[in-house]
Tab-separated table of C-alpha atoms in Angstrom:
chain	number	residue	atom	x	y	z
A	1	UNK	CA	62.498	126.419	193.584
A	2	UNK	CA	62.743	123.194	195.109
A	3	UNK	CA	59.385	123.378	196.975
A	4	UNK	CA	60.735	119.921	198.018
A	5	UNK	CA	63.612	121.251	199.986
A	6	UNK	CA	61.165	123.752	201.330
A	7	UNK	CA	59.250	120.812	203.328
A	8	UNK	CA	62.746	119.141	204.186
A	9	UNK	CA	64.399	122.727	206.046
A	10	UNK	CA	61.029	123.825	207.458
A	11	UNK	CA	61.369	120.135	209.360
A	12	UNK	CA	65.096	120.234	209.719
A	13	UNK	CA	64.777	123.512	211.363
A	14	UNK	CA	61.916	122.906	213.585
A	15	UNK	CA	62.445	119.245	215.113
A	16	UNK	CA	59.059	117.253	215.013
A	17	UNK	CA	57.927	117.545	219.055
A	18	UNK	CA	55.461	114.951	219.383
A	19	UNK	CA	54.595	111.808	215.961
A	20	UNK	CA	51.847	114.242	215.020
A	21	UNK	CA	54.301	116.676	214.430
A	22	UNK	CA	54.969	114.880	210.742
A	23	UNK	CA	51.800	114.056	210.232
A	24	UNK	CA	49.646	116.519	208.286
A	25	UNK	CA	47.679	113.462	206.624
A	26	UNK	CA	44.563	116.078	208.615
A	27	UNK	CA	45.395	119.470	208.019
A	28	UNK	CA	45.118	122.240	205.943
A	29	UNK	CA	46.144	125.801	204.401
A	30	UNK	CA	44.326	128.859	203.468
A	31	UNK	CA	45.855	130.785	201.577
A	32	UNK	CA	44.786	134.139	200.838
A	33	UNK	CA	46.575	136.455	198.044
A	34	UNK	CA	47.188	140.599	198.358
A	35	UNK	CA	44.892	143.001	196.237
A	36	UNK	CA	45.710	143.177	192.940
A	37	UNK	CA	46.511	140.428	192.621
A	38	UNK	CA	45.389	136.589	191.930
A	39	UNK	CA	45.414	133.293	193.257
A	40	UNK	CA	49.008	131.952	190.653
A	41	UNK	CA	50.746	134.695	193.332
A	42	UNK	CA	50.193	131.894	195.532
A	43	UNK	CA	51.896	128.797	193.439
A	44	UNK	CA	54.795	128.662	194.835
A	45	UNK	CA	53.841	128.812	198.371
A	46	UNK	CA	50.833	126.007	197.724
A	47	UNK	CA	53.817	124.085	196.245
A	48	UNK	CA	55.437	123.903	199.175
A	49	UNK	CA	53.091	123.497	201.561
A	50	UNK	CA	51.175	120.666	199.583
A	51	UNK	CA	55.441	118.481	199.919
A	52	UNK	CA	54.915	119.759	203.344
A	53	UNK	CA	51.941	117.421	203.082
A	54	UNK	CA	49.145	119.889	203.637
A	55	UNK	CA	45.813	120.233	201.723
A	56	UNK	CA	45.977	123.203	199.957
A	57	UNK	CA	43.287	125.661	199.188
A	58	UNK	CA	44.720	128.580	196.834
A	59	UNK	CA	41.314	131.268	196.779
A	60	UNK	CA	40.820	133.352	194.199
A	61	UNK	CA	38.585	136.592	194.837
A	62	UNK	CA	37.998	139.509	193.032
A	63	UNK	CA	40.008	141.965	195.007
A	64	UNK	CA	39.050	145.421	193.275
A	65	UNK	CA	35.333	144.572	192.737
A	66	UNK	CA	34.373	144.882	195.913
A	67	UNK	CA	34.519	146.400	199.437
A	68	UNK	CA	36.612	144.548	202.280
A	69	UNK	CA	32.628	143.531	203.912
A	70	UNK	CA	32.175	142.018	200.977
A	71	UNK	CA	35.253	140.377	200.997
A	72	UNK	CA	35.888	139.133	203.143
A	73	UNK	CA	32.872	136.349	203.474
A	74	UNK	CA	32.609	135.229	199.621
A	75	UNK	CA	36.937	135.028	199.687
A	76	UNK	CA	36.680	132.828	203.297
A	77	UNK	CA	34.168	130.807	202.972
A	78	UNK	CA	35.172	129.358	200.234
A	79	UNK	CA	38.809	128.413	201.563
A	80	UNK	CA	37.112	127.337	204.276
A	81	UNK	CA	34.262	124.962	202.693
A	82	UNK	CA	37.371	123.560	200.652
A	83	UNK	CA	39.168	122.824	203.847
A	84	UNK	CA	36.462	121.187	205.111
A	85	UNK	CA	35.728	119.091	201.743
A	86	UNK	CA	39.853	117.865	202.048
A	87	UNK	CA	40.800	117.338	205.442
A	88	UNK	CA	36.904	117.293	207.783
A	89	UNK	CA	38.551	116.676	210.671
A	90	UNK	CA	41.532	118.515	211.085
A	91	UNK	CA	42.337	122.031	211.802
A	92	UNK	CA	42.512	125.504	208.812
A	93	UNK	CA	45.035	126.867	209.333
A	94	UNK	CA	45.761	130.141	206.180
A	95	UNK	CA	48.586	132.221	204.543
A	96	UNK	CA	47.656	135.958	203.146
A	97	UNK	CA	49.563	138.681	201.499
A	98	UNK	CA	47.912	142.020	202.257
A	99	UNK	CA	44.975	142.421	202.099
A	100	UNK	CA	44.563	138.705	202.472
A	101	UNK	CA	45.238	139.087	206.308
A	102	UNK	CA	42.787	142.095	206.664
A	103	UNK	CA	40.030	139.342	205.172
A	104	UNK	CA	40.215	137.260	207.813
A	105	UNK	CA	40.786	139.293	210.845
A	106	UNK	CA	37.847	141.041	209.260
A	107	UNK	CA	35.375	137.974	208.752
A	108	UNK	CA	36.837	136.200	212.180
A	109	UNK	CA	35.382	139.732	213.902
A	110	UNK	CA	32.597	138.695	212.143
A	111	UNK	CA	32.142	135.432	213.431
A	112	UNK	CA	33.517	132.249	215.172
A	113	UNK	CA	35.499	129.517	212.673
A	114	UNK	CA	35.767	126.396	216.276
A	115	UNK	CA	38.906	125.028	213.397
A	116	UNK	CA	40.696	127.773	212.978
A	117	UNK	CA	44.324	126.532	213.385
A	118	UNK	CA	47.614	129.021	212.384
A	119	UNK	CA	47.732	131.482	210.759
A	120	UNK	CA	50.880	133.044	209.368
A	121	UNK	CA	50.070	137.344	207.817
A	122	UNK	CA	52.138	138.214	204.584
A	123	UNK	CA	52.381	142.180	205.112
A	124	UNK	CA	49.814	142.932	207.168
A	125	UNK	CA	48.451	146.191	206.790
A	126	UNK	CA	47.234	145.983	210.589
A	127	UNK	CA	47.203	149.632	210.710
A	128	UNK	CA	46.137	150.375	207.545
A	129	UNK	CA	48.641	151.910	205.295
A	130	UNK	CA	49.751	155.636	204.483
A	131	UNK	CA	50.503	154.800	200.988
A	132	UNK	CA	46.914	153.001	200.677
A	133	UNK	CA	46.326	157.649	201.507
A	134	UNK	CA	49.046	158.615	199.122
A	135	UNK	CA	47.281	156.688	196.578
A	136	UNK	CA	44.006	157.290	196.328
A	137	UNK	CA	44.377	161.157	195.558
A	138	UNK	CA	45.298	160.382	191.715
A	139	UNK	CA	43.668	159.485	189.824
A	140	UNK	CA	42.985	155.874	188.261
A	141	UNK	CA	43.488	154.642	191.976
A	142	UNK	CA	39.534	153.523	192.683
A	143	UNK	CA	39.875	152.126	189.066
A	144	UNK	CA	43.410	149.656	190.079
A	145	UNK	CA	42.451	148.506	193.787
A	146	UNK	CA	38.559	149.011	193.713
A	147	UNK	CA	36.416	150.477	196.935
A	148	UNK	CA	38.594	147.961	199.126
A	149	UNK	CA	41.687	149.734	198.496
A	150	UNK	CA	40.254	152.790	199.694
A	151	UNK	CA	40.353	151.045	202.780
A	152	UNK	CA	43.338	149.842	203.879
A	153	UNK	CA	44.263	153.550	204.668
A	154	UNK	CA	44.961	154.939	208.265
A	155	UNK	CA	42.356	157.595	208.295
A	156	UNK	CA	38.229	157.878	209.627
A	157	UNK	CA	37.342	155.027	207.037
A	158	UNK	CA	40.110	152.397	207.840
A	159	UNK	CA	38.861	149.209	208.362
A	160	UNK	CA	41.670	147.606	209.877
A	161	UNK	CA	42.030	150.313	212.218
A	162	UNK	CA	38.881	149.685	213.620
A	163	UNK	CA	38.792	145.544	213.963
A	164	UNK	CA	40.034	144.251	217.440
A	165	UNK	CA	43.053	141.647	218.851
A	166	UNK	CA	42.328	139.145	216.857
A	167	UNK	CA	41.651	135.988	218.848
A	168	UNK	CA	43.739	133.256	216.723
A	169	UNK	CA	47.227	132.479	217.120
A	170	UNK	CA	48.824	134.528	214.058
A	171	UNK	CA	52.312	135.202	213.819
A	172	UNK	CA	53.409	138.733	211.359
A	173	UNK	CA	56.060	138.884	208.695
A	174	UNK	CA	57.765	141.841	206.689
A	175	UNK	CA	59.599	143.334	205.056
A	176	UNK	CA	62.601	146.154	204.557
A	177	UNK	CA	62.579	146.039	200.937
A	178	UNK	CA	60.580	147.802	197.725
A	179	UNK	CA	60.929	147.741	194.448
A	180	UNK	CA	58.719	150.438	194.138
A	181	UNK	CA	61.231	153.575	195.289
A	182	UNK	CA	58.391	156.309	194.684
A	183	UNK	CA	56.307	154.975	197.614
A	184	UNK	CA	59.503	153.220	199.261
A	185	UNK	CA	60.947	157.006	200.171
A	186	UNK	CA	56.939	158.792	200.690
A	187	UNK	CA	56.707	156.377	203.352
A	188	UNK	CA	58.080	156.141	206.846
A	189	UNK	CA	61.201	153.504	206.918
A	190	UNK	CA	61.967	150.222	207.208
A	191	UNK	CA	58.734	149.003	204.863
A	192	UNK	CA	58.237	147.039	202.144
A	193	UNK	CA	57.113	149.724	199.080
A	194	UNK	CA	53.412	149.835	199.981
A	195	UNK	CA	52.906	149.049	204.070
A	196	UNK	CA	55.662	150.226	206.680
A	197	UNK	CA	57.095	146.982	209.393
A	198	UNK	CA	55.581	148.977	212.849
A	199	UNK	CA	52.320	148.768	210.520
A	200	UNK	CA	52.466	145.652	209.958
A	201	UNK	CA	52.422	144.680	213.982
A	202	UNK	CA	49.291	143.760	216.358
A	203	UNK	CA	48.828	143.145	219.755
A	204	UNK	CA	48.785	139.879	220.370
A	205	UNK	CA	50.709	138.190	218.121
A	206	UNK	CA	53.134	134.926	218.513
A	207	UNK	CA	56.342	135.505	216.841
A	208	UNK	CA	57.211	138.725	214.524
A	209	UNK	CA	59.621	138.320	211.313
A	210	UNK	CA	61.395	141.019	209.874
A	211	UNK	CA	62.888	140.175	205.644
A	212	UNK	CA	64.752	141.732	202.543
A	213	UNK	CA	61.011	141.216	201.446
A	214	UNK	CA	59.126	143.310	198.911
A	215	UNK	CA	55.479	143.147	199.756
A	216	UNK	CA	54.733	141.891	195.280
A	217	UNK	CA	56.991	139.187	196.368
A	218	UNK	CA	57.767	138.127	199.903
A	219	UNK	CA	54.929	135.134	198.942
A	220	UNK	CA	57.769	133.980	196.907
A	221	UNK	CA	60.467	134.847	198.654
A	222	UNK	CA	62.105	131.471	200.309
A	223	UNK	CA	63.499	132.476	203.309
A	224	UNK	CA	59.495	134.010	204.007
A	225	UNK	CA	58.137	130.195	202.678
A	226	UNK	CA	60.337	127.948	205.311
A	227	UNK	CA	59.364	130.571	208.005
A	228	UNK	CA	55.843	130.224	206.959
A	229	UNK	CA	56.127	125.984	207.060
A	230	UNK	CA	58.398	125.833	210.075
A	231	UNK	CA	55.164	128.446	212.601
A	232	UNK	CA	51.919	126.468	210.808
A	233	UNK	CA	54.407	123.099	211.913
A	234	UNK	CA	55.317	125.147	215.239
A	235	UNK	CA	53.973	128.070	215.880
A	236	UNK	CA	57.140	130.002	216.316
A	237	UNK	CA	59.416	130.760	213.766
A	238	UNK	CA	63.392	129.297	214.490
A	239	UNK	CA	66.442	131.497	215.961
A	240	UNK	CA	67.897	130.904	212.252
A	241	UNK	CA	67.064	130.122	208.440
A	242	UNK	CA	69.878	128.139	207.800
């Protein structure tokens, strides 16, 4: 993976709107991984962002140990504190995968982040996930996913469905491929094996893109990384990825 190439491609696709678009020396990005993953899953994204000049706080948090109400401040506060240490005078952007996007939505629903910049959500269950409702009925679901897993469905205890529309600038990238044929068949099409494309969408999106990537690995996908860099730079996705 040529991470330096991502930075070059992102610039060539979007072009600078001003001289400041070339200077990331004051900007920081918090990375929030998904359910049952670790910060290692976000390392390719971290490398690409670092190559583009951003400071990066790649946060690891115990996604299987606590409900969303506890995970949200645990993860977001750590990332914000690290970004403020690294780049105290600039905006703090977020790139989230799956559950990570719900944690940020929950956090900002409870309190204000004055230095919050742009946000890219990868495969977020913004309208809940029917897969969570189906799989939670099976033995071992809670052991694998923890209490937060049961809060990502579409039922009465769904946390995403109780949250208001975000007040921050954000874009959504949804996948339409799956490495899990069982769950893929169970869900409405198109889906990424965990979340349907429609369930990732949210009122107020600045941009949206559907890509040929699976939920499990979309954060490592070349096109997803290029789209993320473009949106953080200019607040929009390019028409085409070269």
